[in-house]
CSV table of C-alpha atoms in Angstrom, one decimal:
chain,number,residue,atom,x,y,z
A,1,MET,CA,-19.7,-2.4,8.2
A,2,PRO,CA,-21.0,-5.2,5.9
A,3,ALA,CA,-20.2,-8.7,6.7
A,4,SER,CA,-17.5,-10.5,4.7
A,5,THR,CA,-18.6,-13.1,2.2
A,6,GLN,CA,-15.0,-14.0,1.2
A,7,PRO,CA,-12.9,-17.0,2.5
A,8,ASP,CA,-10.0,-16.4,4.9
A,9,VAL,CA,-6.8,-17.0,2.8
A,10,MET,CA,-4.3,-15.2,5.0
A,11,ASP,CA,-2.5,-18.2,6.4
A,12,LYS,CA,-2.1,-19.5,2.8
A,13,LEU,CA,-0.9,-16.1,1.6
A,14,VAL,CA,1.7,-15.9,4.4
A,15,SER,CA,3.1,-19.4,3.4
A,16,LEU,CA,3.0,-18.6,-0.3
A,17,SER,CA,4.7,-15.2,0.2
A,18,LYS,CA,7.7,-16.7,2.0
A,19,ARG,CA,8.0,-19.7,-0.3
A,20,ARG,CA,7.9,-17.6,-3.5
A,21,GLY,CA,9.8,-14.6,-2.2
A,22,PHE,CA,7.2,-12.0,-1.8
A,23,ILE,CA,7.4,-11.2,1.9
A,24,PHE,CA,9.6,-12.5,4.8
A,25,GLN,CA,9.6,-12.0,8.5
A,26,SER,CA,12.1,-9.3,9.4
A,27,SER,CA,15.3,-10.7,11.2
A,28,GLU,CA,13.8,-14.1,10.9
A,29,ILE,CA,17.1,-15.9,11.7
A,30,TYR,CA,17.1,-14.1,15.2
A,31,GLY,CA,13.5,-15.1,15.9
A,32,GLY,CA,11.9,-12.2,14.0
A,33,THR,CA,10.8,-8.7,14.9
A,34,GLY,CA,7.3,-8.2,15.8
A,35,SER,CA,5.0,-7.0,13.0
A,36,VAL,CA,7.9,-5.9,10.8
A,37,TRP,CA,8.3,-7.5,7.4
A,38,ASP,CA,10.8,-7.6,4.6
A,39,TYR,CA,9.8,-7.5,0.9
A,40,GLY,CA,11.5,-10.2,-1.1
A,41,PRO,CA,12.5,-10.3,-4.8
A,42,LEU,CA,8.9,-10.5,-6.0
A,43,GLY,CA,7.3,-8.5,-3.2
A,44,VAL,CA,9.4,-5.5,-3.8
A,45,GLU,CA,8.4,-5.6,-7.5
A,46,LEU,CA,4.7,-5.9,-6.7
A,47,LYS,CA,4.8,-3.1,-4.2
A,48,LYS,CA,6.8,-0.9,-6.5
A,49,ASN,CA,4.3,-1.5,-9.3
A,50,ILE,CA,1.5,-0.3,-7.0
A,51,LYS,CA,3.5,2.8,-6.0
A,52,ASP,CA,4.3,3.5,-9.6
A,53,ALA,CA,0.6,3.2,-10.5
A,54,TRP,CA,-0.3,5.6,-7.7
A,55,TRP,CA,2.4,8.0,-8.7
A,56,ARG,CA,1.4,8.0,-12.4
A,57,SER,CA,-2.2,8.6,-11.7
A,58,MET,CA,-1.6,11.3,-9.0
A,59,VAL,CA,1.4,13.2,-10.4
A,60,ARG,CA,2.4,12.2,-14.0
A,61,LEU,CA,-1.0,12.4,-15.5
A,62,ARG,CA,-2.1,15.6,-13.7
A,63,ASP,CA,-0.8,19.2,-14.0
A,64,ASP,CA,-2.2,20.3,-10.7
A,65,VAL,CA,-0.3,17.9,-8.4
A,66,GLU,CA,3.4,18.2,-7.6
A,67,GLY,CA,5.7,15.5,-6.1
A,68,LEU,CA,7.7,15.7,-2.9
A,69,ASP,CA,10.0,13.5,-0.8
A,70,ALA,CA,10.2,15.0,2.7
A,71,ALA,CA,12.7,13.8,5.4
A,72,ILE,CA,11.6,11.3,8.0
A,73,LEU,CA,13.2,13.3,10.8
A,74,MET,CA,11.6,16.6,11.3
A,75,HIS,CA,11.8,19.4,13.9
A,76,PRO,CA,10.0,18.3,17.1
A,77,ARG,CA,7.8,21.3,17.0
A,78,VAL,CA,6.2,20.0,14.0
A,79,TRP,CA,4.7,17.1,16.0
A,80,GLU,CA,3.6,19.6,18.8
A,81,ALA,CA,1.8,21.7,16.2
A,82,SER,CA,0.2,18.7,14.5
A,83,GLY,CA,-1.1,17.5,18.0
A,84,HIS,CA,0.8,14.2,17.8
A,85,VAL,CA,2.8,14.9,21.0
A,86,ALA,CA,-0.2,15.6,23.2
A,87,GLY,CA,-2.9,13.6,21.4
A,88,PHE,CA,-1.5,10.7,19.3
A,89,THR,CA,-2.3,8.1,21.9
A,90,ASP,CA,-4.1,4.8,22.5
A,91,PRO,CA,-5.5,3.5,25.7
A,92,LEU,CA,-3.3,0.5,26.9
A,93,VAL,CA,-4.2,-2.2,29.4
A,94,ASP,CA,-1.9,-4.9,30.7
A,95,CYS,CA,-2.9,-8.4,31.9
A,96,LYS,CA,-0.9,-9.3,35.1
A,97,THR,CA,-1.5,-13.0,34.5
A,98,CYS,CA,-0.3,-13.5,30.9
A,99,LYS,CA,1.7,-10.3,30.5
A,100,GLY,CA,-0.3,-9.5,27.3
A,101,ARG,CA,-0.9,-5.9,26.4
A,102,PHE,CA,-4.1,-4.8,24.6
A,103,ARG,CA,-5.8,-1.7,23.4
A,104,ALA,CA,-8.5,-0.8,25.9
A,105,ASP,CA,-10.8,0.4,23.2
A,106,LYS,CA,-10.4,-2.8,21.1
A,107,LEU,CA,-10.8,-5.6,23.6
A,108,GLU,CA,-13.8,-7.0,21.7
A,109,ASP,CA,-11.4,-7.8,18.8
A,110,ALA,CA,-8.7,-9.2,20.9
A,111,ARG,CA,-8.3,-12.8,22.3
A,112,CYS,CA,-6.8,-13.9,25.6
A,113,PRO,CA,-3.4,-15.6,24.9
A,114,GLN,CA,-4.2,-18.4,27.5
A,115,LYS,CA,-7.9,-18.7,26.6
A,116,PRO,CA,-8.3,-17.9,22.8
A,117,SER,CA,-12.0,-18.5,23.0
A,118,LYS,CA,-12.4,-15.5,25.3
A,119,ARG,CA,-11.6,-11.8,25.2
A,120,PRO,CA,-9.1,-10.3,27.6
A,121,GLY,CA,-10.7,-9.8,30.9
A,122,GLU,CA,-13.3,-12.5,30.4
A,123,ALA,CA,-11.4,-15.5,31.6
A,124,GLU,CA,-11.3,-16.2,35.4
A,125,GLN,CA,-7.6,-15.8,35.6
A,126,CYS,CA,-7.4,-12.4,33.8
A,127,GLN,CA,-6.2,-9.4,35.8
A,128,LEU,CA,-6.3,-6.3,33.6
A,129,THR,CA,-4.9,-3.1,34.8
A,130,GLU,CA,-6.6,0.3,34.5
A,131,PRO,CA,-6.2,1.8,31.1
A,132,ARG,CA,-3.3,4.3,30.7
A,133,MET,CA,-2.5,6.4,27.6
A,134,PHE,CA,0.4,5.3,25.4
A,135,ASN,CA,1.9,7.5,22.7
A,136,LEU,CA,2.4,5.7,19.4
A,137,MET,CA,5.4,7.7,18.2
A,138,PHE,CA,8.9,6.2,18.2
A,139,LYS,CA,11.2,8.6,20.1
A,140,THR,CA,15.0,9.0,19.5
A,141,PHE,CA,17.7,11.6,20.0
A,142,MET,CA,19.5,13.9,17.6
A,143,GLY,CA,23.0,14.7,18.6
A,144,PRO,CA,26.3,12.9,19.7
A,145,VAL,CA,25.4,12.7,23.5
A,146,GLU,CA,21.9,11.5,24.5
A,147,GLU,CA,21.8,13.6,27.6
A,148,SER,CA,22.3,16.8,25.8
A,149,ALA,CA,20.7,15.8,22.4
A,150,SER,CA,17.3,17.1,21.3
A,151,THR,CA,14.4,14.7,21.2
A,152,VAL,CA,13.1,13.8,17.7
A,153,TYR,CA,10.5,11.4,16.5
A,154,LEU,CA,10.3,9.0,13.7
A,155,ARG,CA,7.3,10.5,11.7
A,156,PRO,CA,4.0,8.6,12.3
A,157,GLU,CA,2.6,9.9,9.0
A,158,THR,CA,3.9,11.6,5.9
A,159,ALA,CA,1.3,14.4,5.7
A,160,GLN,CA,3.1,16.9,8.0
A,161,GLY,CA,6.1,17.0,5.6
A,162,ILE,CA,3.7,18.2,3.0
A,163,PHE,CA,2.1,21.0,5.1
A,164,VAL,CA,5.4,22.6,6.2
A,165,ASN,CA,6.5,22.6,2.6
A,166,PHE,CA,3.3,24.1,1.2
A,167,LEU,CA,4.7,27.5,0.3
A,168,ASN,CA,8.1,26.1,-0.8
A,169,VAL,CA,6.3,24.0,-3.4
A,170,GLN,CA,3.6,26.5,-4.3
A,171,GLN,CA,6.1,29.3,-4.9
A,172,SER,CA,8.8,27.2,-6.6
A,173,THR,CA,6.4,25.6,-9.1
A,174,ARG,CA,4.1,28.7,-9.4
A,175,GLN,CA,1.1,26.6,-8.8
A,176,LYS,CA,-2.3,28.2,-8.2
A,177,VAL,CA,-4.8,27.0,-5.8
A,178,PRO,CA,-6.4,24.5,-6.2
A,179,PHE,CA,-3.4,22.2,-6.5
A,180,GLY,CA,-2.0,19.1,-4.6
A,181,ILE,CA,1.3,17.8,-3.2
A,182,ALA,CA,1.9,14.1,-3.3
A,183,GLN,CA,4.5,11.9,-1.7
A,184,ILE,CA,5.3,8.3,-1.0
A,185,GLY,CA,7.3,7.4,2.2
A,186,LYS,CA,7.8,5.4,5.3
A,187,ALA,CA,6.0,6.1,8.5
A,188,PHE,CA,6.4,4.5,12.0
A,189,ARG,CA,3.9,3.7,14.7
A,190,ASN,CA,4.6,1.8,17.9
A,191,GLU,CA,1.3,-0.1,17.7
A,192,ILE,CA,0.1,-1.8,20.8
A,193,THR,CA,-1.6,-4.7,18.9
A,194,PRO,CA,-0.2,-4.9,15.4
A,195,GLY,CA,-0.9,-8.0,13.3
A,196,ASN,CA,-2.8,-9.7,10.4
A,197,PHE,CA,0.4,-10.0,8.3
A,198,ILE,CA,1.2,-6.7,6.7
A,199,PHE,CA,-2.2,-5.2,7.4
A,200,ARG,CA,-1.0,-3.4,10.7
A,201,THR,CA,2.7,-3.0,11.1
A,202,ARG,CA,5.0,-0.8,13.1
A,203,GLU,CA,6.9,0.3,10.0
A,204,PHE,CA,4.9,1.0,6.8
A,205,GLU,CA,4.7,3.0,3.6
A,206,GLN,CA,2.1,5.7,2.9
A,207,MET,CA,1.0,7.3,-0.4
A,208,GLU,CA,-0.5,10.6,0.5
A,209,MET,CA,-1.8,13.6,-1.5
A,210,GLN,CA,-2.8,16.9,0.1
A,211,PHE,CA,-5.0,19.0,-2.1
A,212,PHE,CA,-5.1,22.6,-1.3
A,213,VAL,CA,-8.4,24.5,-2.2
A,214,GLU,CA,-10.1,27.7,-1.5
A,215,PRO,CA,-12.5,27.6,1.4
A,216,GLY,CA,-16.0,27.2,0.3
A,217,SER,CA,-15.0,24.9,-2.6
A,218,ASP,CA,-13.8,22.1,-0.3
A,219,MET,CA,-16.9,19.8,-0.2
A,220,GLU,CA,-17.0,19.8,-4.0
A,221,TRP,CA,-13.3,18.8,-4.2
A,222,PHE,CA,-13.9,16.3,-1.3
A,223,GLU,CA,-16.6,14.5,-3.5
A,224,PHE,CA,-14.3,14.6,-6.5
A,225,TRP,CA,-11.5,12.9,-4.8
A,226,LYS,CA,-13.7,10.5,-3.1
A,227,SER,CA,-14.9,9.2,-6.4
A,228,GLU,CA,-11.4,9.4,-8.1
A,229,ARG,CA,-9.8,7.3,-5.4
A,230,PHE,CA,-12.5,4.6,-5.5
A,231,GLU,CA,-12.0,4.2,-9.2
A,232,TRP,CA,-8.2,4.0,-8.9
A,233,HIS,CA,-8.6,0.9,-6.7
A,234,LYS,CA,-10.9,-0.7,-9.2
A,235,SER,CA,-8.2,0.0,-11.9
A,236,LEU,CA,-5.9,-2.2,-10.0
A,237,GLY,CA,-8.2,-5.1,-10.6
A,238,LEU,CA,-9.7,-5.2,-7.1
A,239,ALA,CA,-13.1,-6.7,-7.3
A,240,PRO,CA,-15.8,-3.9,-7.0
A,241,GLU,CA,-17.9,-6.1,-4.7
A,242,ARG,CA,-14.9,-6.2,-2.3
A,243,LEU,CA,-14.7,-2.4,-2.0
A,244,ASN,CA,-16.9,-0.3,0.2
A,245,TYR,CA,-17.2,3.3,1.5
A,246,HIS,CA,-17.3,3.8,5.3
A,247,GLN,CA,-18.3,7.3,6.5
A,248,HIS,CA,-16.9,8.7,9.7
A,249,ALA,CA,-19.5,10.1,12.0
A,250,GLY,CA,-19.9,11.2,15.6
A,251,THR,CA,-16.9,10.4,17.8
A,252,GLU,CA,-15.3,8.6,14.9
A,253,LEU,CA,-14.8,11.9,13.1
A,254,ALA,CA,-11.5,13.5,14.0
A,255,HIS,CA,-11.9,16.9,15.8
A,256,TYR,CA,-10.4,18.8,12.9
A,257,ALA,CA,-12.2,16.9,10.1
A,258,ARG,CA,-15.1,18.5,8.3
A,259,ALA,CA,-15.9,15.2,6.5
A,260,ALA,CA,-14.2,11.7,6.2
A,261,PHE,CA,-14.7,8.5,4.3
A,262,ASP,CA,-12.7,5.3,4.3
A,263,ILE,CA,-12.4,3.1,1.3
A,264,GLU,CA,-12.6,-0.4,2.6
A,265,PHE,CA,-11.5,-3.8,1.1
A,266,ASP,CA,-13.0,-7.1,2.1
A,267,PHE,CA,-10.0,-9.1,3.1
A,268,GLY,CA,-12.2,-12.2,3.9
A,269,GLY,CA,-12.6,-14.3,7.0
A,270,THR,CA,-12.7,-12.6,10.4
A,271,LEU,CA,-10.6,-9.5,9.2
A,272,GLY,CA,-13.4,-8.7,6.7
A,273,PHE,CA,-13.8,-5.1,5.4
A,274,GLN,CA,-10.9,-2.9,6.5
A,275,GLU,CA,-9.6,0.5,5.6
A,276,ILE,CA,-7.1,0.7,2.8
A,277,GLU,CA,-7.5,4.5,2.1
A,278,GLY,CA,-8.9,7.5,3.8
A,279,ILE,CA,-10.3,10.6,2.2
A,280,HIS,CA,-10.6,13.6,4.6
A,281,ASN,CA,-11.6,17.2,4.5
A,282,ARG,CA,-9.2,18.6,7.0
A,283,GLY,CA,-10.3,22.3,6.7
A,284,ASP,CA,-7.5,24.8,7.5
A,285,PHE,CA,-6.5,23.0,10.7
A,286,ASP,CA,-3.0,22.0,9.6
A,287,LEU,CA,-1.8,25.1,8.0
A,288,ALA,CA,-3.3,27.3,10.8
A,289,ARG,CA,-1.4,25.2,13.5
A,290,HIS,CA,1.9,25.3,11.7
A,291,GLN,CA,1.4,29.1,11.1
A,292,GLU,CA,0.8,29.5,14.8
A,293,TYR,CA,3.6,27.4,16.1
A,294,SER,CA,6.2,28.5,13.6
A,295,GLY,CA,5.3,32.1,13.5
A,296,LYS,CA,5.6,32.0,9.7
A,297,LYS,CA,2.7,33.2,7.4
A,298,LEU,CA,1.4,30.3,5.4
A,299,GLU,CA,-1.4,32.2,3.6
A,300,TYR,CA,-1.9,31.9,-0.1
A,301,PHE,CA,-2.1,35.1,-2.0
A,302,ASP,CA,-4.8,35.0,-4.7
A,303,GLN,CA,-3.4,37.7,-7.0
A,304,PRO,CA,-6.2,38.0,-9.5
A,305,ASN,CA,-8.8,38.6,-6.7
A,306,ASN,CA,-6.3,40.4,-4.4
A,307,LYS,CA,-7.0,38.4,-1.3
A,308,ARG,CA,-5.1,36.2,1.1
A,309,TYR,CA,-6.4,33.0,2.8
A,310,LEU,CA,-5.3,29.8,4.4
A,311,PRO,CA,-6.4,27.0,2.0
A,312,PHE,CA,-8.5,24.1,3.2
A,313,VAL,CA,-7.0,20.6,2.6
A,314,ILE,CA,-8.5,17.5,1.1
A,315,GLU,CA,-6.4,14.5,2.0
A,316,THR,CA,-6.2,11.2,0.3
A,317,SER,CA,-4.0,8.7,2.2
A,318,VAL,CA,-3.5,5.1,1.1
A,319,GLY,CA,-1.3,2.4,2.6
A,320,ALA,CA,1.1,0.9,0.2
A,321,ASP,CA,1.4,-2.2,2.4
A,322,ARG,CA,-2.3,-2.6,2.8
A,323,THR,CA,-3.0,-2.1,-0.8
A,324,THR,CA,-0.3,-4.8,-1.6
A,325,LEU,CA,-2.1,-7.2,0.7
A,326,ALA,CA,-5.4,-6.4,-0.8
A,327,ALA,CA,-3.9,-7.1,-4.3
A,328,LEU,CA,-2.6,-10.5,-3.1
A,329,VAL,CA,-5.9,-11.4,-1.3
A,330,ASN,CA,-7.9,-10.4,-4.3
A,331,ALA,CA,-5.7,-12.4,-6.8
A,332,TYR,CA,-5.4,-15.6,-4.7
A,333,ARG,CA,-7.2,-18.6,-6.3
A,334,GLU,CA,-7.2,-22.4,-5.9
A,335,GLU,CA,-8.6,-23.9,-9.2
A,336,THR,CA,-9.2,-27.2,-10.8
A,337,VAL,CA,-7.7,-27.8,-14.2
A,338,ALA,CA,-9.5,-29.9,-16.8
A,339,GLY,CA,-7.8,-33.1,-17.6
A,340,GLU,CA,-5.4,-32.9,-14.6
A,341,ASP,CA,-5.7,-34.6,-11.2
A,342,GLU,CA,-3.9,-31.8,-9.4
A,343,GLY,CA,-5.3,-28.3,-9.2
A,344,ARG,CA,-3.4,-25.1,-9.3
A,345,THR,CA,-2.8,-22.1,-7.0
A,346,VAL,CA,-2.8,-19.0,-9.1
A,347,LEU,CA,-2.4,-15.3,-8.4
A,348,ARG,CA,-4.8,-13.5,-10.9
A,349,LEU,CA,-2.9,-10.2,-10.4
A,350,HIS,CA,-3.7,-7.4,-12.8
A,351,PRO,CA,-1.1,-7.6,-15.6
A,352,SER,CA,0.2,-4.1,-14.7
A,353,LEU,CA,0.9,-5.3,-11.1
A,354,ALA,CA,2.5,-8.7,-11.8
A,355,PRO,CA,6.1,-8.8,-10.6
A,356,ILE,CA,7.1,-11.0,-13.7
A,357,LYS,CA,5.4,-10.2,-16.9
A,358,ALA,CA,6.6,-13.2,-18.9
A,359,ALA,CA,8.5,-16.4,-18.3
A,360,VAL,CA,10.6,-18.1,-21.0
A,361,PHE,CA,11.1,-21.9,-21.0
A,362,ALA,CA,13.2,-24.2,-23.1
A,363,LEU,CA,11.3,-27.5,-23.6
A,364,THR,CA,14.6,-29.5,-23.3
A,365,LYS,CA,18.2,-28.6,-22.6
A,366,LYS,CA,19.4,-29.6,-26.1
A,367,ASP,CA,19.1,-29.0,-29.8
A,368,GLY,CA,19.6,-25.3,-29.6
A,369,MET,CA,16.5,-24.7,-27.5
A,370,PRO,CA,18.2,-23.2,-24.4
A,371,GLU,CA,20.3,-20.9,-26.6
A,372,MET,CA,17.2,-19.6,-28.4
A,373,ALA,CA,15.2,-19.2,-25.1
A,374,HIS,CA,18.0,-17.3,-23.5
A,375,ARG,CA,18.2,-15.0,-26.5
A,376,ILE,CA,14.5,-14.3,-26.4
A,377,ALA,CA,14.5,-13.8,-22.6
A,378,GLY,CA,17.4,-11.3,-23.0
A,379,GLU,CA,15.7,-9.4,-25.7
A,380,LEU,CA,12.4,-9.1,-23.8
A,381,ARG,CA,14.2,-8.2,-20.6
A,382,GLN,CA,15.0,-4.9,-22.2
A,383,HIS,CA,11.3,-3.9,-22.0
A,384,PHE,CA,9.6,-6.2,-19.4
A,385,PRO,CA,10.5,-8.1,-16.1
A,386,VAL,CA,11.1,-11.6,-17.5
A,387,ASP,CA,12.1,-14.9,-15.8
A,388,TYR,CA,14.0,-17.7,-17.4
A,389,ASP,CA,13.3,-21.2,-16.0
A,390,GLU,CA,14.6,-24.6,-17.3
A,391,THR,CA,14.1,-26.8,-14.2
A,392,GLY,CA,11.5,-29.5,-14.1
A,393,SER,CA,8.7,-30.4,-16.4
A,394,ILE,CA,6.8,-27.8,-18.4
A,395,GLY,CA,3.7,-28.4,-16.2
A,396,LYS,CA,5.7,-27.7,-13.0
A,397,ARG,CA,7.1,-24.6,-14.5
A,398,TYR,CA,3.6,-23.4,-15.4
A,399,ARG,CA,2.5,-24.0,-11.9
A,400,ARG,CA,5.4,-22.0,-10.4
A,401,GLN,CA,4.6,-19.0,-12.6
A,402,ASP,CA,0.9,-19.4,-11.8
A,403,GLU,CA,1.7,-19.1,-8.1
A,404,VAL,CA,3.5,-15.8,-8.6
A,405,GLY,CA,0.9,-14.3,-11.0
A,406,THR,CA,3.0,-14.3,-14.3
A,407,PRO,CA,0.5,-13.4,-17.0
A,408,PHE,CA,2.3,-15.2,-19.9
A,409,CYS,CA,4.6,-18.2,-20.3
A,410,ILE,CA,6.6,-18.7,-23.6
A,411,THR,CA,8.0,-22.0,-24.5
A,412,VAL,CA,10.7,-22.8,-27.0
A,413,ASP,CA,10.5,-26.3,-28.5
A,414,GLY,CA,12.0,-28.2,-31.4
A,415,ASP,CA,9.9,-26.5,-34.0
A,416,SER,CA,10.9,-23.1,-32.6
A,417,VAL,CA,14.5,-23.7,-33.7
A,418,LYS,CA,13.3,-24.6,-37.2
A,419,ASP,CA,10.7,-22.0,-37.9
A,420,GLY,CA,11.2,-19.3,-35.4
A,421,THR,CA,7.8,-19.6,-33.7
A,422,VAL,CA,7.1,-20.2,-29.9
A,423,THR,CA,4.1,-21.2,-27.9
A,424,VAL,CA,2.6,-18.4,-25.5
A,425,ARG,CA,0.3,-19.7,-22.8
A,426,ASP,CA,-2.1,-17.3,-21.1
A,427,ARG,CA,-2.3,-17.5,-17.2
A,428,ASP,CA,-6.0,-16.9,-16.9
A,429,THR,CA,-7.5,-18.6,-19.9
A,430,LEU,CA,-4.8,-21.4,-20.2
A,431,LYS,CA,-5.1,-21.0,-23.9
A,432,GLN,CA,-1.9,-21.4,-26.0
A,433,GLU,CA,-1.0,-19.6,-29.2
A,434,ARG,CA,1.7,-20.1,-31.7
A,435,ILE,CA,3.4,-16.9,-32.8
A,436,GLY,CA,6.6,-15.8,-34.2
A,437,ALA,CA,9.4,-15.0,-31.7
A,438,ASP,CA,10.1,-11.7,-33.5
A,439,ALA,CA,6.4,-10.6,-32.7
A,440,LEU,CA,6.7,-11.3,-29.0
A,441,ARG,CA,7.5,-7.8,-27.9
A,442,GLY,CA,4.4,-6.3,-29.8
A,443,TYR,CA,2.3,-9.2,-28.5
A,444,LEU,CA,3.1,-8.5,-24.9
A,445,ARG,CA,3.0,-4.8,-25.3
A,446,GLU,CA,-0.6,-5.0,-26.4
A,447,ARG,CA,-1.7,-7.1,-23.4
A,448,LEU,CA,0.3,-5.5,-20.7
A,449,PRO,CA,-1.2,-2.2,-19.7
A,450,GLY,CA,1.0,0.5,-18.2
């Protein structure tokens, strides 16, 4: 893994996210829930824009990928077939002194709560237990009485809902192999050591696509999707120098995987390069297991060639939350501004991801300016997410919008009421342009992709 060359901005992002309404600690008024986060008014828009961009590229722009929204609760045999009941475990150790819990295979990344300069087990007072295996799935019960109810699990991934619906989707859409099934949904993992803001959480959202191919063509499709997915992250505005491939090899390669690569993003500081998406050649492991455990044939019938086979699967799995964090880290800047004593904090988000596309200001609260500004905001709001702000000086209003990544600010002044023109200020260049208010929609449309 290459060393990070980027600064650590995580603490600043956590503060900005709360202050500006991106992300809040879940149940904060009760002291919070560990590694569970709520998306505020701007955060939900940013995350939705990322999910929309993924859905558009994966489903809307392709005729060989279908959408799905599978249920979170599934038959418990699904998780036996997938191997999650028996094998979805991490080694857990406890410290009898500080009562901390750590992953035994990740102690080099952990820190002793009482001696942060040392790893667990290195301090003299540490008393670590022997490792024991800990299943990461959340367990609950389905039925009115717990004693007689069946055990079910909150899904730890969204892929299995795709596999068990393979034939349903293929037959109802009349798709021919190769084709894919895509979905976006929540997953849940009872992580031993979650953390780093929204990077590793117990409740998260995945954007997954399983692409079903004829055996023998799998590596060709693997290379195709590996390249496609890397380019998609660049299309979000993530800096190419912060993106990297990591190949799984040896014991890191899952037992069922024929090949696997991660797309990593450099989050800066000690977190550095970390996975935001995985591309895997899963072979026919999943369909074969579900065919075995369910007793239902899941073979694809290739009518032109009169043969049946279990397709191989190329998986692309990207974390919506991790990609949201990557977009925020990538966009965060602290800049000096010529002619001003104070600098500015700005999120240089790709315009397609920005929660607010344009903000409308009235220079003063008199002489018809607020009325005109409200009218402009109302008209633009039919086509773009727009904010209206009339509090504080224009400079302070600019700074507020810079902090949340708004690409354009539109100011109505005294001349606007007379001649129908307004000033448009660009977030990145700081240049201001005078245009007619009636041309604003077209002006923004040209500059806001997607």
